[in-house]
Structure formats: structure tokens, C-alpha cells
Coordinates of C-alpha atoms and ligand atoms in Angstrom, one line a residue:
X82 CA 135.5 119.8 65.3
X83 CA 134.9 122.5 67.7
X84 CA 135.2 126.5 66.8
X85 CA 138.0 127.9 66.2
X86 CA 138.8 124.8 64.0
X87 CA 142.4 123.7 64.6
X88 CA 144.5 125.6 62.0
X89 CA 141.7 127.6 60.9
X90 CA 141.5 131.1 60.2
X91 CA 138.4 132.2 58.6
X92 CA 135.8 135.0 59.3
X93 CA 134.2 132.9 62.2
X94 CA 137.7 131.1 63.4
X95 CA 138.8 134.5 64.4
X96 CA 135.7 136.3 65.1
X97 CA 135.8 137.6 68.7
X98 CA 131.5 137.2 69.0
X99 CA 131.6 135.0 72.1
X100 CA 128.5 132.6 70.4
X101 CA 131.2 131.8 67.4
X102 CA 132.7 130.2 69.9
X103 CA 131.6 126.1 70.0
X104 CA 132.4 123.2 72.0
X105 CA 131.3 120.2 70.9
X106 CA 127.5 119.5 71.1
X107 CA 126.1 118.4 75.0
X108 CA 122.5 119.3 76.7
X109 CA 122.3 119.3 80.5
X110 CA 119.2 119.0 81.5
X111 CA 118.7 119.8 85.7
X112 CA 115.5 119.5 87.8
X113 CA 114.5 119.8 91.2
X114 CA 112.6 116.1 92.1
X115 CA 109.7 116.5 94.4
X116 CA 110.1 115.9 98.0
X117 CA 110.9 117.0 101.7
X118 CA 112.7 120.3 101.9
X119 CA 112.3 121.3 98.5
X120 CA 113.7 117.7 96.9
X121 CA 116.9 117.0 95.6
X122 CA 118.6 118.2 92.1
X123 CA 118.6 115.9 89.7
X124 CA 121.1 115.7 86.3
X125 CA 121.1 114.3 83.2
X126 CA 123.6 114.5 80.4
X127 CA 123.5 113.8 76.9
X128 CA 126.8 112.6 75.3
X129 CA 130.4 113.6 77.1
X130 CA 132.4 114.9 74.2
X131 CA 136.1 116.2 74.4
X132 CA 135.2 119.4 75.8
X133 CA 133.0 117.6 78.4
X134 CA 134.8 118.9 81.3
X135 CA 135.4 122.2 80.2
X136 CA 131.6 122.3 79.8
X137 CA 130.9 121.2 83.4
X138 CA 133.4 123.8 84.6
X139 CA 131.7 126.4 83.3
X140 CA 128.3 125.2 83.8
X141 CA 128.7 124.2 87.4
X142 CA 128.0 120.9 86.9
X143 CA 128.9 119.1 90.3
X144 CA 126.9 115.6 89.9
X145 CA 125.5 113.6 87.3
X146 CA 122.3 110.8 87.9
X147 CA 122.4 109.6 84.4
X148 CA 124.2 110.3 81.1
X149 CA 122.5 109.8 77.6
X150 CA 124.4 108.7 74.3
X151 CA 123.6 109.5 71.1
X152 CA 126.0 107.6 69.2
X153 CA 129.4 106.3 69.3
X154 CA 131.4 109.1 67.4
X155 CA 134.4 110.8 69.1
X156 CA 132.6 114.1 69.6
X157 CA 130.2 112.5 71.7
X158 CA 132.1 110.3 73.7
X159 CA 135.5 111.2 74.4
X160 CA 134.8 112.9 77.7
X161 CA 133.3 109.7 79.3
X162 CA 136.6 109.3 81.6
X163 CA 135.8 113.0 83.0
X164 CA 132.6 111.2 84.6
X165 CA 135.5 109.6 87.4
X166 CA 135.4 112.5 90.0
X167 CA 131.4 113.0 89.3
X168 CA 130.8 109.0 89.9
X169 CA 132.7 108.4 92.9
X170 CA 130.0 111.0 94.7
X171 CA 127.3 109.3 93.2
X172 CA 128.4 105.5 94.2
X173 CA 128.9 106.3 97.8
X174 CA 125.2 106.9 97.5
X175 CA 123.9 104.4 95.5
X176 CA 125.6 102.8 93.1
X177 CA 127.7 103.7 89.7
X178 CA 125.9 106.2 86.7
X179 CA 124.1 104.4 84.8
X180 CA 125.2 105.1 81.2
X181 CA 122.1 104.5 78.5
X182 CA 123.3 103.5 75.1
X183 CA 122.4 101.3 72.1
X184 CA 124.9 98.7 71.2
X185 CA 126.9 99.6 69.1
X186 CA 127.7 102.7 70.9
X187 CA 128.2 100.3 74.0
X188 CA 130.7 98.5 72.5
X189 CA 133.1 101.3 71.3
X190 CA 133.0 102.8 75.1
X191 CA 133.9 99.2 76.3
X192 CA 136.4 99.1 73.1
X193 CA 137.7 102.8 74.5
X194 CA 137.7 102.5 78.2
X195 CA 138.6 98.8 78.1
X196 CA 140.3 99.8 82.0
X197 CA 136.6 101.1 83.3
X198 CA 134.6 98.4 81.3
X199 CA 136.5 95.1 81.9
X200 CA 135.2 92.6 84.0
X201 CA 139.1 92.5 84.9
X202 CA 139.5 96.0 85.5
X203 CA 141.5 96.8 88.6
X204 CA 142.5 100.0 87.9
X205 CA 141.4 101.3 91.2
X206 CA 140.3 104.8 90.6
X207 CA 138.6 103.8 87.1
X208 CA 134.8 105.7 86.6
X209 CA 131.8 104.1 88.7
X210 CA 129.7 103.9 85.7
X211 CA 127.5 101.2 84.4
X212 CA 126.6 100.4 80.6
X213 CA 122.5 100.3 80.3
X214 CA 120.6 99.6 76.8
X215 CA 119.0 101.8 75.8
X216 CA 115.5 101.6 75.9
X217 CA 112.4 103.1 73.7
X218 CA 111.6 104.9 77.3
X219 CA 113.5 105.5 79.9
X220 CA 112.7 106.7 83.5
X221 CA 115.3 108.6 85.6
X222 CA 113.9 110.0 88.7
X223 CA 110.4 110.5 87.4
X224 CA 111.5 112.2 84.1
X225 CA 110.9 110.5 80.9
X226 CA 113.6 110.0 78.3
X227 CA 112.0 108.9 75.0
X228 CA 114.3 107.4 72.3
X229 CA 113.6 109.3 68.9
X230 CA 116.0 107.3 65.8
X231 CA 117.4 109.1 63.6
X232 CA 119.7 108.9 60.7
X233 CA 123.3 109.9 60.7
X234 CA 124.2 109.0 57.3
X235 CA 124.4 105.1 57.1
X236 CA 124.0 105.2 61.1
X237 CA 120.6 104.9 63.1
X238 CA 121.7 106.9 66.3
X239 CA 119.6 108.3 68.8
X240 CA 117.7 111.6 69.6
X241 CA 116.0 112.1 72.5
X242 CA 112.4 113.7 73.9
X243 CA 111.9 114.6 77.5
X244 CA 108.5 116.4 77.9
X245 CA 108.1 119.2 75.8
X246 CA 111.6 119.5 74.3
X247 CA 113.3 117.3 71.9
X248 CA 117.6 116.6 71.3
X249 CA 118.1 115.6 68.1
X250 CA 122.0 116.2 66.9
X251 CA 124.3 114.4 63.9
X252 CA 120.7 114.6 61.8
X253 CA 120.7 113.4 57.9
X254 CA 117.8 112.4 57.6
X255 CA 114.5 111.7 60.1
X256 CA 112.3 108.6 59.9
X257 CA 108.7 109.1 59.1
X258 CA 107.5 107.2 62.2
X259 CA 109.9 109.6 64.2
X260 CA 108.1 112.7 63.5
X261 CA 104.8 111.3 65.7
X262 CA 107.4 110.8 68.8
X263 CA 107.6 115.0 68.1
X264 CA 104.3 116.6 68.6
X265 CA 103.7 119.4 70.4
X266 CA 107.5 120.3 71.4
X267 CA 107.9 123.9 73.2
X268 CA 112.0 123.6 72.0
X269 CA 113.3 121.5 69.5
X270 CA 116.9 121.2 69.2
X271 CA 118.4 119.8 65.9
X272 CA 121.9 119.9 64.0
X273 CA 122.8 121.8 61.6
X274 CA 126.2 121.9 60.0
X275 CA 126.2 124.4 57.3
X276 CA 125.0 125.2 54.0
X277 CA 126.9 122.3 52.1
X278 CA 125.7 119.3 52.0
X279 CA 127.4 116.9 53.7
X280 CA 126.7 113.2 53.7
X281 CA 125.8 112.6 57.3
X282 CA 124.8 115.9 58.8
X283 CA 121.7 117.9 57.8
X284 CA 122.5 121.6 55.8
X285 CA 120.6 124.6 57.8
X286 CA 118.2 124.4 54.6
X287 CA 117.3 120.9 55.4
X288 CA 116.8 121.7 59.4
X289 CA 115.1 124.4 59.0
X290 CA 112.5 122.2 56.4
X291 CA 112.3 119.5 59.6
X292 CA 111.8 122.6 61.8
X293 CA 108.6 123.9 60.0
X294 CA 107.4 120.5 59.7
X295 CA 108.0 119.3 63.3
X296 CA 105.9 122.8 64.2
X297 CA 107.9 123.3 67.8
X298 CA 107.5 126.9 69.3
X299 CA 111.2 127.2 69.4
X300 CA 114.0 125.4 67.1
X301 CA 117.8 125.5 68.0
X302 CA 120.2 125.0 65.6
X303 CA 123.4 123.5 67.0
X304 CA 126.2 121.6 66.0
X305 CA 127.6 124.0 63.8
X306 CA 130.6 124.4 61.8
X307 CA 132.9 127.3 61.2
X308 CA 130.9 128.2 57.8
X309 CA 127.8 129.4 59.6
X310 CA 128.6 132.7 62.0
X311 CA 126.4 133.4 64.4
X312 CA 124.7 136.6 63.8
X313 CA 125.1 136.8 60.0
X314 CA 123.3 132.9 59.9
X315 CA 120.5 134.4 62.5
X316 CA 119.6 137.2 60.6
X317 CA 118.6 134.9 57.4
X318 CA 116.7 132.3 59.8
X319 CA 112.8 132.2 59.6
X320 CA 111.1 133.4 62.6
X321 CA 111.4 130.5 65.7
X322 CA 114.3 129.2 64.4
X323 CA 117.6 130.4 66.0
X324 CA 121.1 129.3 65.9
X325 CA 122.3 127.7 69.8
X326 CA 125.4 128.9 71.6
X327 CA 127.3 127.8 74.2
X328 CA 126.0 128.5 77.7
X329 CA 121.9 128.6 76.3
X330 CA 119.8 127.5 79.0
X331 CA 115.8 127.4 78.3
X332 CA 113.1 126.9 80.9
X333 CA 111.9 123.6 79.8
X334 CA 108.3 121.4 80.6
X335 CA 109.4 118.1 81.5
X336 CA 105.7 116.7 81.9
X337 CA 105.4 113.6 79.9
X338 CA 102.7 113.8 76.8
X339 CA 99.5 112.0 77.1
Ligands
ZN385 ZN1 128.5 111.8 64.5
ZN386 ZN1 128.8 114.9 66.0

């Protein structure tokens, strides 16, 4: 729901720490591709939530190559429109974003943006974008995007590994086969809501269990509700394990495993 929640004024609502302060959960990953004169910048995004544009405002975000989607819940999606200026760049060059999801998430983005999606859209400044399923692996550009299921209460959704870091947000619960697609992770990123259960999202108790077994150098907590404050919630986290914020950025191997 974002921090300050709407109507809210508890200790963290009102708390004037700049990292109790959340949007709702996105990674932008950037990298330079090889090539002549130093190659060209390359962007990935994973999910455009409601606060999607404030997020590229801030973050100088000024083109986007590919965007990833978890699954289809409004937190995750409802930016998707804010692609339009980024995509009409992009399809002078060479062709709309391609937008990799899993069917079901497909389907509520067509559902949603019934105007970009249509084969009878006309609308003519509608977002160059183009639906893609979502594949085990993925290549964009040379980088690897590996699909990594997970559960989101009743929901299989998607988390995702590039090289040495893994995404994994709206956890409840993580299939045994997913935990091979997670060895030898320098940053692990992984939701955690806050110390109630909850049936879909993962407690910082259960995270932090994942965490220790997953064994990643770093762990990020993110998705986080207005229970948990920042520095109060840090100071009780095992060492490696650290509550995410708004603005992180981490120097990240994108080499694909063996
Ligand atoms: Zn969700
Ligand atoms: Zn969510």
C-alpha cells in the first residue's frame, strides 16, 4: 500500500527517516552492453507499479529495453501506461518493449489496457509495447533473466535471477526445486511484510529462515509495511540481512552461472 499508508498515522506513517518512506516494490537493473565506444546502456525493469513514474523520475530512468512482471496484482502493474513516452523512443529504433509475463498476468494487462492491447486499438498515442511469455530463460541483450516460481498465497508468480542476484517479492512460500535456481547469489532480494502473518506474504521471521537457507552474501528485505520501521527492524536483523529502501542501488555480477 505504499508508506505513509493512506489514512495512517502510526510511528512509521509519520516518521520523518527518509527509508520509512516506500513506493511500491520495482528493481531497475542498468548495464553498459559491450561494443564500440564504450556500448550502449541497457534497462530492464521488473513490474511498473503505481508509483512507477515517480520512480523513474527520481531514478533517471530515460529508456527501458525490457520490462519483467512478477504477477498480475495492482502494485505491480498499474504503472504499465507510464511506459508510453519511454516506448515511443524505443520503437523509432526497433520495435515496441517487449513486456515478459506468464498468462495470467498477460491477460489482466490486456483486461486493463484493453486501448494498448486490442488488436482494434486505434488510440493513436497508446504504449509501443508488446506482451511476451514468459519463459524459463530469457535473454535480453546478453543478460540472462531466469524465471524462479514462487508462491504468493494460492498464486504461482514469478521471481527472477540474473547472474549473481536474485528478485523474489510477494513470497509465501518457495518451492523446493526453486532453491537450486538460487546458489551462489552475491544479493538476494526477498519480501517481507512484517511480523504478522499474513496469508500471501512471508513475515520477516519467515524471510529471514529463506535467507539463511538460500546462503546469499547479502539479503534485502523489501516490500514492507508500515509495522516494520526501518532502523528499529535493522537493528534486530541477523548479520547480512538488511531491510531495502528506496533509492538502494548495489553493484551487481550479471555473469550467468555455469
Ligand atoms: Zn501481490
Ligand atoms: Zn505486492
Amino acid at each position: 500500500m505504499g508508506v505513509p499508508t493512506l489514512g495512517c498515522d502510526c510511528a512509521v506513517c509519520a516518521s520523518d527517516d527518509p527509508r520509512d518512506r516506500r513506493l511500491r516494490p520495482s528493481v531497475l537493473l542498468r548495464w553498459q552492453e559491450p561494443g564500440q565506444a564504450g556500448g550502449r546502456e541497457r534497462v530492464v525493469v521488473i513490474d511498473t507499479g503505481p508509483d512507477f513514474r515517480e520512480q523513474a523520475l527520481r531514478n533517471g530512468l530515460t529508456r527501458v529495453d525490457a520490462v519483467f512482471y512478477t504477477h498480475s496484482h495492482a502494485d505491480h502493474i498499474l504503472g504499465m501506461d507510464e511506459l508510453r513516452p519511454l516506448s515511443f523512443a524505443v520503437f523509432r529504433e526497433g520495435g515496441p518493449i517487449p513486456l515478459y509475463a506468464a498468462p495470467e498476468t498477460a491477460e489482466a494487462l490486456e483486461r486493463i489496457y484493453e486501448y494498448t492491447f486490442s488488436p482494434q486499438a486505434t488510440y493513436p498515442t497508446r504504449a509501443r509495447v508488446q506482451l511476451h511469455a514468459l519463459a524459463e530463460r530469457t535473454l535480453v541483450h546478453g543478460v540472462e533473466f531466469l524465471r524462479v516460481p514462487v508462491m504468493h498465497g494460492e498464486m504461482e508468480i514469478a521471481g527472477f535471477r540474473f547472474g549473481r542476484v536474485a528478485y523474489l517479492t510477494d513470497v509465501s512460500a518457495i518451492p523446493v526445486l526453486s532453491f537450486a535456481l538460487l546458489e551462489g547469489l552475491d544479493h538476494l532480494v526477498i519480501s517481507a511484510l512484517r511480523h504478522k502473518p499474513h496469508p500471501s506474504h512471508a513475515t520477516v521471521e519467515q524471510a529471514v529462515g529463506w535467507a539463511r537457507r538460500i546462503g546469499a552474501r547479502h539479503t534485502w528485505l523489501t516490500h514492507i509495511a508500515h509495522e516494520l520501521g526501518h532502523e528499529e527492524t535493522n537493528r534486530m536483523l541477523p548479520d547480512g540481512i538488511r531491510l531495502a529502501y528506496d533509492g538502494l542501488s548495489l553493484p551487481v555480477n550479471l555473469e550467468t552461472a555455469p
